[in-house]
GROMACS .gro file of C-alpha atoms in nm:
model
  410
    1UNK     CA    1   0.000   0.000   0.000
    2UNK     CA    2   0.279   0.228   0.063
    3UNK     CA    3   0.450   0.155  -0.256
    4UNK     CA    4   0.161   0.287  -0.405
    5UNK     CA    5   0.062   0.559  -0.235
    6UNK     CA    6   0.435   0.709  -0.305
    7UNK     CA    7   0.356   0.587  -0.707
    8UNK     CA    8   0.101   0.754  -0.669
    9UNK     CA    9   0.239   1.094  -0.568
   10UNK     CA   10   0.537   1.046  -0.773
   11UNK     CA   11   0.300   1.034  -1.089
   12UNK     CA   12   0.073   1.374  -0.925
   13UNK     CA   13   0.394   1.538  -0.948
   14UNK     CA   14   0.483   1.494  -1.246
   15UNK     CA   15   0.193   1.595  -1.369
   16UNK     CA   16   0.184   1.884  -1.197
   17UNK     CA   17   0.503   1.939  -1.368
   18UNK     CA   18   0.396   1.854  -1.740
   19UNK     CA   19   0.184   2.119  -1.693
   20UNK     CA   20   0.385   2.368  -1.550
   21UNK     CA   21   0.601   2.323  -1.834
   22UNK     CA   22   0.361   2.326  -2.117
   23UNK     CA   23   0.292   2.674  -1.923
   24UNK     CA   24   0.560   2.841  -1.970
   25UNK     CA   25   0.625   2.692  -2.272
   26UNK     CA   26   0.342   2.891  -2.428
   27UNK     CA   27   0.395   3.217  -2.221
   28UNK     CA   28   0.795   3.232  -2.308
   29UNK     CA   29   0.717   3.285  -2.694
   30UNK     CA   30   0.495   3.603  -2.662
   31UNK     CA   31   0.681   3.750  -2.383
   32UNK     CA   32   1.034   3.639  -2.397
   33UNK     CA   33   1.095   3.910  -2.705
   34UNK     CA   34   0.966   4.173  -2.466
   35UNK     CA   35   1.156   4.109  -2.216
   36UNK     CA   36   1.486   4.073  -2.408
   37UNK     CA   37   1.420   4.409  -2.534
   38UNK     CA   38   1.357   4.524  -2.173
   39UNK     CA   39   1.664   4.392  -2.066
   40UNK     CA   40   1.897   4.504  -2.380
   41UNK     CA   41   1.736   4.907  -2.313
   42UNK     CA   42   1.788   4.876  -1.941
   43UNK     CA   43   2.171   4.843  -2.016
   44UNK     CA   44   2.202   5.127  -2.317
   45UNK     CA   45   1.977   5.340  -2.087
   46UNK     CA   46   2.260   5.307  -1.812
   47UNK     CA   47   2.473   5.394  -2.011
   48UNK     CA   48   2.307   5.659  -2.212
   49UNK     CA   49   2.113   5.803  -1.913
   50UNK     CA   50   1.974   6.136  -2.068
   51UNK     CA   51   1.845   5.954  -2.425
   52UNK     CA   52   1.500   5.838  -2.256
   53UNK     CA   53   1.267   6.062  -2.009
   54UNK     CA   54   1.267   5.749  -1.768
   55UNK     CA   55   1.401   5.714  -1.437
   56UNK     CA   56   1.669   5.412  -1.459
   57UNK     CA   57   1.534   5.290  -1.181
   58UNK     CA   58   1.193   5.138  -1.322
   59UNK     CA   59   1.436   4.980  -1.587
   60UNK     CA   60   1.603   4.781  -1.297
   61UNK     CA   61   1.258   4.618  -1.188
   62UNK     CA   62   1.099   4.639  -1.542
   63UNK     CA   63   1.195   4.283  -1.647
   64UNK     CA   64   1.034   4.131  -1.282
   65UNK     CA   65   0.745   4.297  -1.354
   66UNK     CA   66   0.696   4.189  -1.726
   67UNK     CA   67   0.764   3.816  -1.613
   68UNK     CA   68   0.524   3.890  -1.308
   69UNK     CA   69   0.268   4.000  -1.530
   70UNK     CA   70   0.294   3.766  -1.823
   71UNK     CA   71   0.045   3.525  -1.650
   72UNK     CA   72  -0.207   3.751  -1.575
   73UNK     CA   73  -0.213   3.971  -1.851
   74UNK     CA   74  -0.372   3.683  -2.041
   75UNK     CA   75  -0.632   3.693  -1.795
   76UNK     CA   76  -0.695   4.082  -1.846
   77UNK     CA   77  -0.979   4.260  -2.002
   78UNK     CA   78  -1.136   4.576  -2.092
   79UNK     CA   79  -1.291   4.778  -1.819
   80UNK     CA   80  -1.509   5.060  -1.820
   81UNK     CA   81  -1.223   5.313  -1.819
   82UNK     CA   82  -1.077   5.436  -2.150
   83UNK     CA   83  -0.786   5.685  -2.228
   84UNK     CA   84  -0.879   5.969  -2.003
   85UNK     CA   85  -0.819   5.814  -1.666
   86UNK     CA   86  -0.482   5.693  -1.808
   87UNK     CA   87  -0.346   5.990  -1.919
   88UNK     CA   88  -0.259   6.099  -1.588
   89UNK     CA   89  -0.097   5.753  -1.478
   90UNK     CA   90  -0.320   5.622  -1.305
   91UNK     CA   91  -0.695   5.455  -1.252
   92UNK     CA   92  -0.987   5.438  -1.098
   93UNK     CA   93  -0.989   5.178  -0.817
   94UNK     CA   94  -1.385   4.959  -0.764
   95UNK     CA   95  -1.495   4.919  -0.435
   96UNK     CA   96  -1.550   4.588  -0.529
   97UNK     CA   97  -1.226   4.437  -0.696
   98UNK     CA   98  -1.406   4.122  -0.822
   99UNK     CA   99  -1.654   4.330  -1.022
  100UNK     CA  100  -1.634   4.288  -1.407
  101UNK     CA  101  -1.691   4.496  -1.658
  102UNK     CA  102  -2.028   4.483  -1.753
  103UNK     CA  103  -2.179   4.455  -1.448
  104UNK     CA  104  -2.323   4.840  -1.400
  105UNK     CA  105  -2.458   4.819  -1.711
  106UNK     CA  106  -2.756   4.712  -1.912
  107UNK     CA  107  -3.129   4.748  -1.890
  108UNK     CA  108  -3.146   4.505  -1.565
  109UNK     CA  109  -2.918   4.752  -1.384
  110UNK     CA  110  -3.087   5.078  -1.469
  111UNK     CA  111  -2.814   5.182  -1.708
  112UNK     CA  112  -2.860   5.428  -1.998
  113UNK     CA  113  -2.546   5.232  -2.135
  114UNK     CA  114  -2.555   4.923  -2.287
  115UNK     CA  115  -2.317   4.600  -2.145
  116UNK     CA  116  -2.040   4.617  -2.419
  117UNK     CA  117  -2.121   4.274  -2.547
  118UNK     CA  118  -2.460   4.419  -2.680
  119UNK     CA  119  -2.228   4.682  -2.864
  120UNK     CA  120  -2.016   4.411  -3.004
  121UNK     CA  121  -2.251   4.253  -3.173
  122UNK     CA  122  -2.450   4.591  -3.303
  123UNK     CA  123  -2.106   4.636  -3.472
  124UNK     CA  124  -1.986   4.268  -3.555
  125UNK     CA  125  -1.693   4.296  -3.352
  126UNK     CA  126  -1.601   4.019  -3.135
  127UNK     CA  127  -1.646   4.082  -2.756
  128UNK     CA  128  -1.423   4.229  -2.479
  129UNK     CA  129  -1.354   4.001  -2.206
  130UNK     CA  130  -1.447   4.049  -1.840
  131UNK     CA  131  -1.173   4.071  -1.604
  132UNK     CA  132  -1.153   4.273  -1.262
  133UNK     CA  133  -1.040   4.569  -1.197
  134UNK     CA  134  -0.694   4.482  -1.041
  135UNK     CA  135  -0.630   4.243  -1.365
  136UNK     CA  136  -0.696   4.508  -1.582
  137UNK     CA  137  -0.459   4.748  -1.394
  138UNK     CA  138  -0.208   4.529  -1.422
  139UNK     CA  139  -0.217   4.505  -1.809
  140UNK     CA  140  -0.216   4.889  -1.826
  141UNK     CA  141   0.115   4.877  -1.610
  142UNK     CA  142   0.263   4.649  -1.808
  143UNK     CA  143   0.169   4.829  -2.138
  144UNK     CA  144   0.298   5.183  -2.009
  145UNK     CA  145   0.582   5.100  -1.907
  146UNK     CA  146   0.688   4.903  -2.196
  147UNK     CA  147   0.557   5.192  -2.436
  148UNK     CA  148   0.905   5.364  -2.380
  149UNK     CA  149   1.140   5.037  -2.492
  150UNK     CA  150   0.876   4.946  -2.780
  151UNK     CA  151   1.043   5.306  -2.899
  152UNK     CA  152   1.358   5.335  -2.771
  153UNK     CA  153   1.547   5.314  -3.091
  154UNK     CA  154   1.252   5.485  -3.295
  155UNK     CA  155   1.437   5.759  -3.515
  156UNK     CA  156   1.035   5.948  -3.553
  157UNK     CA  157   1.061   6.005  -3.148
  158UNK     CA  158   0.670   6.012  -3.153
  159UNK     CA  159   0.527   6.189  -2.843
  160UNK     CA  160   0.277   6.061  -2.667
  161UNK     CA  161  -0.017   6.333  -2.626
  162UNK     CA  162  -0.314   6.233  -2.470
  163UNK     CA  163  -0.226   5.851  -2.516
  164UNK     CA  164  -0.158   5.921  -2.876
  165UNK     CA  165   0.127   5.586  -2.825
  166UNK     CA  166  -0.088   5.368  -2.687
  167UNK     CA  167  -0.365   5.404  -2.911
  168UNK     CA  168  -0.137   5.345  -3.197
  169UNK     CA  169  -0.049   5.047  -3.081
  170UNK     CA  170  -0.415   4.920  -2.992
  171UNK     CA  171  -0.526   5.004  -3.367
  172UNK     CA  172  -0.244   4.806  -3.519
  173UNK     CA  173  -0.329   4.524  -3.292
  174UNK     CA  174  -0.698   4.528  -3.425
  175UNK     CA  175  -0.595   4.663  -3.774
  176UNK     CA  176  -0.394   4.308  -3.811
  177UNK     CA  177  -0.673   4.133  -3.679
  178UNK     CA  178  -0.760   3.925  -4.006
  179UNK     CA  179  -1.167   3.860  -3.831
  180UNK     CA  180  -1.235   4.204  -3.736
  181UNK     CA  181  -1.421   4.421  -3.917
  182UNK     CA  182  -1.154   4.744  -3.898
  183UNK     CA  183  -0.905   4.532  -4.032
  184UNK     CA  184  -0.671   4.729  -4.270
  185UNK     CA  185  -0.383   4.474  -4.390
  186UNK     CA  186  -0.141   4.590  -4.187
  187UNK     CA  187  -0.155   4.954  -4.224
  188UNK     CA  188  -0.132   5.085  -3.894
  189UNK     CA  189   0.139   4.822  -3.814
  190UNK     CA  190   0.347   5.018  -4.079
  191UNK     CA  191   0.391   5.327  -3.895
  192UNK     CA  192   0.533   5.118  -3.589
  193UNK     CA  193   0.931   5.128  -3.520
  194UNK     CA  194   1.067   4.862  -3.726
  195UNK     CA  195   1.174   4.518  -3.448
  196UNK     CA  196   0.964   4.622  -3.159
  197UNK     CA  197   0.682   4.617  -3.383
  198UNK     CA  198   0.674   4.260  -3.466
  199UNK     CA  199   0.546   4.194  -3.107
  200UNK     CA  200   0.195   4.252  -3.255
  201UNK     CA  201   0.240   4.072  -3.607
  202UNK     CA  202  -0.035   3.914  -3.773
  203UNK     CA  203   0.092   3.630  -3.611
  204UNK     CA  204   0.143   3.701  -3.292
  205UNK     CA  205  -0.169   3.950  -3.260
  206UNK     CA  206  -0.460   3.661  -3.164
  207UNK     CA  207  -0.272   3.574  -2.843
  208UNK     CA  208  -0.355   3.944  -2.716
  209UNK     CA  209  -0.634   3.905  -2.495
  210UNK     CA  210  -0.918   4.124  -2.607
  211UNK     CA  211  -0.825   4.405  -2.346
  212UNK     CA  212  -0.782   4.807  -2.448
  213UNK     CA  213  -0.724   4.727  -2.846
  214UNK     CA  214  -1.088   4.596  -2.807
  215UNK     CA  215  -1.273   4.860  -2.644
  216UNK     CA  216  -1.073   5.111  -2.879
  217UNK     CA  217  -1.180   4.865  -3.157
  218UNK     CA  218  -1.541   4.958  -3.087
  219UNK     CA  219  -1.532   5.298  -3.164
  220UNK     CA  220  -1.326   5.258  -3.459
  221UNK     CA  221  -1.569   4.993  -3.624
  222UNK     CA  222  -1.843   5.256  -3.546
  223UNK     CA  223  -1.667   5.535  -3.743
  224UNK     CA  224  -1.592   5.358  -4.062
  225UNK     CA  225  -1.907   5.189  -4.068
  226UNK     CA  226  -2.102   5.530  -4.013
  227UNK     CA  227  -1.862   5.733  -4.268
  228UNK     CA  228  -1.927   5.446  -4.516
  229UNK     CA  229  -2.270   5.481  -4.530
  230UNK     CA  230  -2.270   5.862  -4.512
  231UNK     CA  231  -2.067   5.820  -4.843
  232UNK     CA  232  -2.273   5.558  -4.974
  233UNK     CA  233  -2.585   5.823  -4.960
  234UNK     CA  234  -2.405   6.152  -5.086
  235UNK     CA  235  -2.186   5.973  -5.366
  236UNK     CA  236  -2.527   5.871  -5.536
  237UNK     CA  237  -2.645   6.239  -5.528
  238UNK     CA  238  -2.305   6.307  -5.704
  239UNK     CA  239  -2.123   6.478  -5.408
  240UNK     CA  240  -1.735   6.442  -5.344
  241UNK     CA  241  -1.685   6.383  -5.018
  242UNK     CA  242  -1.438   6.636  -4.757
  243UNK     CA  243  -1.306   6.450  -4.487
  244UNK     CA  244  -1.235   6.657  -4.172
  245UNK     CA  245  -1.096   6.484  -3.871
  246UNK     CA  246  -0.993   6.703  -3.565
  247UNK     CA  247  -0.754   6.535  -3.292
  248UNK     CA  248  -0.679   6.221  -3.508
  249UNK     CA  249  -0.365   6.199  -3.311
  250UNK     CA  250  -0.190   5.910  -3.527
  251UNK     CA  251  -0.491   5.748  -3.648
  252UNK     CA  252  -0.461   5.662  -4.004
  253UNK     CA  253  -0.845   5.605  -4.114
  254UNK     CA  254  -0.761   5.937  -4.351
  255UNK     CA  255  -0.495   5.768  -4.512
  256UNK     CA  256  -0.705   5.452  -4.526
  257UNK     CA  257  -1.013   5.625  -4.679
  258UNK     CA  258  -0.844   5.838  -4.938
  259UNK     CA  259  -0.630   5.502  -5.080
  260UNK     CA  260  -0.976   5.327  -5.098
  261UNK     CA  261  -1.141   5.623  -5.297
  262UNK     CA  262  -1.419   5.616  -5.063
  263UNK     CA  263  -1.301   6.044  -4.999
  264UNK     CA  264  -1.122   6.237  -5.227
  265UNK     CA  265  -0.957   6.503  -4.967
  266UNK     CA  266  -0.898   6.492  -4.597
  267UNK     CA  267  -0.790   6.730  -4.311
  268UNK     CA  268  -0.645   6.653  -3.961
  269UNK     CA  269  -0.617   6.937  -3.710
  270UNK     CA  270  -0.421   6.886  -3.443
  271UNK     CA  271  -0.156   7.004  -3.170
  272UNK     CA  272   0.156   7.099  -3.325
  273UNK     CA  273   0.377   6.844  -3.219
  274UNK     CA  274   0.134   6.579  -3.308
  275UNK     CA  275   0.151   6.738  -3.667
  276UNK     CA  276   0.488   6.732  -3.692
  277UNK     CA  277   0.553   6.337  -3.547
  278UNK     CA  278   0.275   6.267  -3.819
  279UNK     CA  279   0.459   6.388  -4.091
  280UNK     CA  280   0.748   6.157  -3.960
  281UNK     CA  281   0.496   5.871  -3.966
  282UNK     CA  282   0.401   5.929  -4.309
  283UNK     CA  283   0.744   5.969  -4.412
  284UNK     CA  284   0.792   5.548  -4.241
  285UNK     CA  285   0.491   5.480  -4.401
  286UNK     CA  286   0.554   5.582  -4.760
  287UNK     CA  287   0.909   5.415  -4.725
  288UNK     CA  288   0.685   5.075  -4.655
  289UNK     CA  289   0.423   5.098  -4.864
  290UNK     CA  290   0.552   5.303  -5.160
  291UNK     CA  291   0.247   5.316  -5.382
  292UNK     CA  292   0.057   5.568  -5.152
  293UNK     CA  293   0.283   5.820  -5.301
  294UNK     CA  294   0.047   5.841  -5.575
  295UNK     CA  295  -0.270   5.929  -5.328
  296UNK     CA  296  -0.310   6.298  -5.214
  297UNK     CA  297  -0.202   6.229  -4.830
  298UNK     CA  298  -0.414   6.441  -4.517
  299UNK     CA  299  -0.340   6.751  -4.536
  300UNK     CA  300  -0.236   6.817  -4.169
  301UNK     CA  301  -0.320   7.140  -3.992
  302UNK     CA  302  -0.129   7.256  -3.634
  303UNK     CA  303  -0.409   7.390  -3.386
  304UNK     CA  304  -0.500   7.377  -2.996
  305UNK     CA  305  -0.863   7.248  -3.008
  306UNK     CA  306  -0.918   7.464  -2.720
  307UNK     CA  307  -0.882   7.798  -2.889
  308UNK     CA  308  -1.212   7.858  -3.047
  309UNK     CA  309  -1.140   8.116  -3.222
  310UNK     CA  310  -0.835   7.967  -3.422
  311UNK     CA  311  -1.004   7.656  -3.497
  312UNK     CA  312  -1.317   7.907  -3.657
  313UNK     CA  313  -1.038   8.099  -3.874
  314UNK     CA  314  -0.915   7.714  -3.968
  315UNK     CA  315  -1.245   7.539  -4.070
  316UNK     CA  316  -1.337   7.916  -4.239
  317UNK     CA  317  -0.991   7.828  -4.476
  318UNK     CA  318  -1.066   7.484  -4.516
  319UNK     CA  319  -1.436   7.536  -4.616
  320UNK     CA  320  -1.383   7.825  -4.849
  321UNK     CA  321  -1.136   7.627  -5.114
  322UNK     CA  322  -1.384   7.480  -5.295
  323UNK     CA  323  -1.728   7.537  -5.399
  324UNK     CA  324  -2.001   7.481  -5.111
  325UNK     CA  325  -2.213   7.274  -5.275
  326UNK     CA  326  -1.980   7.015  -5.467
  327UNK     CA  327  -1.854   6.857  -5.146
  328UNK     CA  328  -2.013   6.703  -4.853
  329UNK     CA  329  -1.835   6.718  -4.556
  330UNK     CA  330  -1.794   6.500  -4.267
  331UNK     CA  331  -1.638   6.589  -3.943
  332UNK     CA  332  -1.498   6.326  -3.710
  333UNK     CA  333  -1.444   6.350  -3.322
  334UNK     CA  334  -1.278   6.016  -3.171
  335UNK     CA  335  -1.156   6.008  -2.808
  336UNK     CA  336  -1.041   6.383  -2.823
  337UNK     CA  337  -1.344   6.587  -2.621
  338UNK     CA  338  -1.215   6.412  -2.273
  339UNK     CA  339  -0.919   6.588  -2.296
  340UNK     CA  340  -1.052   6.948  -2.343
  341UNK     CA  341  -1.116   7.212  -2.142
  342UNK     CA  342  -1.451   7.235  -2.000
  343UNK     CA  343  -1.713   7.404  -2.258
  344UNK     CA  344  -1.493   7.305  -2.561
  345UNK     CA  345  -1.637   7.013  -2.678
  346UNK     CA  346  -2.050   7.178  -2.690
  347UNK     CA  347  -1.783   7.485  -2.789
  348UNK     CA  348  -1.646   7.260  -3.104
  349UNK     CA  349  -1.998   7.165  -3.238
  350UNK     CA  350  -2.134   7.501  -3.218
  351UNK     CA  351  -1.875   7.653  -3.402
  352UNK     CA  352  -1.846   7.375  -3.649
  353UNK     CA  353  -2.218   7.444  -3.732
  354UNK     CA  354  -2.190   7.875  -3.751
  355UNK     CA  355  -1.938   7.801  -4.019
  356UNK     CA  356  -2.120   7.613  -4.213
  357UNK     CA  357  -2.421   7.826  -4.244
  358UNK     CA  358  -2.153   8.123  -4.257
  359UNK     CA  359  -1.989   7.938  -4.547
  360UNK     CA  360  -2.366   7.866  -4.716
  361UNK     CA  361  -2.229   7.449  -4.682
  362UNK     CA  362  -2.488   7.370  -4.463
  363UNK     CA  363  -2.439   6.983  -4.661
  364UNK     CA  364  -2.219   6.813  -4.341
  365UNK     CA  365  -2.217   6.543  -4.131
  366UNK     CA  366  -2.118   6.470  -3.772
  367UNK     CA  367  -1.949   6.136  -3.702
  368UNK     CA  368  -1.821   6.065  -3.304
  369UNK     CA  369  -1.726   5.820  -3.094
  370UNK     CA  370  -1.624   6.072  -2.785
  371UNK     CA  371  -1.744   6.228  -2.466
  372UNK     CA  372  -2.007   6.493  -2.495
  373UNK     CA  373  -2.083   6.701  -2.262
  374UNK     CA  374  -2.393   6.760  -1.987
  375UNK     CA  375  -2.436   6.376  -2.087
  376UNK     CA  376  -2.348   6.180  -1.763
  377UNK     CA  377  -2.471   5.838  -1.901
  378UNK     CA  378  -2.556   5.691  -2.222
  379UNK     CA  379  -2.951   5.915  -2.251
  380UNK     CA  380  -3.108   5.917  -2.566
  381UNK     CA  381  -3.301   6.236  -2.448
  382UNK     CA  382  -3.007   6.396  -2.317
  383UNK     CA  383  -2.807   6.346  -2.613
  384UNK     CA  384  -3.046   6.512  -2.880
  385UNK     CA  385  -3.073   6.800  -2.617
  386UNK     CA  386  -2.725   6.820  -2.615
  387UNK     CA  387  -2.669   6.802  -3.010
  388UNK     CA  388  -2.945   7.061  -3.068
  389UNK     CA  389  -2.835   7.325  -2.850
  390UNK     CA  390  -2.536   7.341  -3.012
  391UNK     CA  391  -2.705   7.332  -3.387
  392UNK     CA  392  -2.722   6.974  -3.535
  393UNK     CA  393  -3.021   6.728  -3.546
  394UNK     CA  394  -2.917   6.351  -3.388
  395UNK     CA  395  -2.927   6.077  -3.664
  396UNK     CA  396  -2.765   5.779  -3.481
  397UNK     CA  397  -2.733   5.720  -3.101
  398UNK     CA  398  -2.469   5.417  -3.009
  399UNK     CA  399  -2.364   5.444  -2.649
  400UNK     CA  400  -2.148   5.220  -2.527
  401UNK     CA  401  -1.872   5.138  -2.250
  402UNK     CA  402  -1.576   5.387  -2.143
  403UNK     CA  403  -1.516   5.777  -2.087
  404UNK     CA  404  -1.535   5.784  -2.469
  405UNK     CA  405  -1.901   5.643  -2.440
  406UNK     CA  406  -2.098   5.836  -2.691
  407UNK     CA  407  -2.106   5.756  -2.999
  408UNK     CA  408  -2.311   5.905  -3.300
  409UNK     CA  409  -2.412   6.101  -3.650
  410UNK     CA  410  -2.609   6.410  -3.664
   0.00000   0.00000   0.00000
């Protein structure tokens, strides 16, 4: 009996130990890179201590921390917290850490906001996964401060305003995503730094857990979808279409559209150095995919969103260089508002709407996917209030998830 009881353990062990191993042999593929990289940067950082804004400290602990976190982070998911929380390093805590996101919203909890599974499938995107709040903490930690390695030996030196970074990296993620609707063959991948990005390859991309990428994924399957149709409409009345995106940060759905034909001209306003870093990114990008050189790129316009009055003068210039009537216009808000001073964003849309009657091109469209404001929750009511006031009439209403939670045409 003894001799098999200690069989008996002998064989529980090594079971234990197969699967230990056939762990880590799956996690060491995806994260091993990373932390190679973490531990290669931590040395030429040391050495090179004024080429990277980071204290060489957190390089010392970085590679603990990635190992630490490589377990869980395929655990994490999107939580109802989106790029404006983040900006300023850190996150909203639950009271509950076991709660999921999800669970504060839907009809059956009183909430004007829809559980983001209901928004997946409005959109065809596949689902976010639940996690708690401390998981998804984690995978924000992890992602932040491995944003600074990923471009250590970038030559653009992109800045990161307003999470500009990692929402550059979560659309290439989803943009390489061969089942999503937004995918784009690649295209935001192209203006990644040239090693570092292979860590989200088409190959490597479907073992990222549907976290942040996802929940940015969302809004950007709502734009194109609601610009395509917008198009659809106004191309059959025999419009060209004017393409006017303000705070695209390093978005490419400009570039995207105008290769596809589905707009013939575009415009970006944003801060200045954003401007100039994009012009760097095009630069990468033409070197990649060559043939764009033959498509009339954005044209990109330097402007703080939060001066009214310049971004009037701007949209003035922008709307006078053609004739009124042979374009339509659409103008795009995504995940910009939240970082504005109070009053801009109803500011933005009532301005963008005297122009246009100034300018006699009353023919425009509103596409979001943003944070409006005196809208605490996802209202229907409230948001056509809201849009009126400031002079356009609601066409869509698609609430979902996030600070960036409204979503919408008018």
């Amino acid at each position: 009996a003894e001799v098999n009881n200690t069989i008996q353990q002998q064989s529980i062990r090594q079971d234990k130990m197969v699967q230990r191993r056939i762990h880590i042999n799956f996690q060491i593929p995806l994260y091993f890179p990373v932390f190679l990289i973490i531990v290669i940067s931590g040395k030429f950082v040391r050495i090179h201590s004024d080429a990277f804004p980071v204290p060489i400290k957190s390089f010392q602990v970085l590679g603990r921390q990635v190992l630490s976190s490589a377990s869980a982070i395929h655990q994490q998911s999107s939580k109802d917290t989106e790029k404006g929380d983040m900006s300023k390093g850190s996150l909203k805590h639950l009271s509950n850490p076991s709660l999921t996101r999800g669970s504060n919203y839907g009809e059956n909890n009183n909430s004007s906001i829809p559980q983001p599974f209901e928004v997946a499938a409005k959109l065809g995107v596949k689902p976010t996964k639940e996690a708690s709040a401390k998981e998804w903490q984690n995978a924000w930690k992890l992602l932040k401060r491995s944003l600074p390695i990923l471009h250590l030996f970038d030559e653009c030196k992109p800045v990161d305003s307003s999470l500009n970074l990692a929402c550059m990296w979560w659309k290439a993620l989803s943009g390489n995503d061969k089942s999503s609707p937004v995918f784009d063959d690649g295209l935001s991948y192209d203006i990644l730094p040239g090693g570092s990005r292979l860590l989200v390859n088409k190959r490597l991309c479907r073992f990222f857990p549907r976290l942040h990428h996802a929940n940015v994924e969302l809004r950007t399957a709502y734009l194109d979808g609601a610009i395509k149709e917008i198009v659809a409409r106004e191309v059959n009345e025999g419009q060209k279409i004017r393409l006017v995106c303000l705070g695209a940060g390093y978005d490419l759905r400009s570039v995207k559209l105008l290769a596809k034909s589905v707009v013939d001209i575009a415009y970006e306003l944003d801060l200045e150095q954003v401007v100039e870093t994009k012009q760097k990114l095009f630069g990468r990008l033409l070197k990649r995919r060559p043939w764009l050189v033959n498509i009339l790129m954005p044209k990109l316009i330097p402007i703080n969103l939060n001066d009214i009055i310049q971004v009037r003068e701007q949209l003035k210039g922008v709307l006078s260089q053609s004739n009124a009537h042979d374009y339509h216009t659409i103008f795009v808000f995504e995940g910009v508002m939240i970082y504005l001073d109070e009053g801009i964003p109803s500011g933005l849309l009532k301005t963008i709407s005297s122009v246009l009657k100034d300018c006699g091109a009353d023919n425009a469209t509103l596409c979001f996917a943003d944070r409006l404001e005196n809208i605490p929750g996802g209202d229907f009511d409230a948001g056509i209030k809201e849009l009126g006031t400031n002079g356009w009439e609601m066409i869509d209403w698609c609430p979902k998830p996030g600070l960036a939670r409204h979503m919408g045409t008018a």
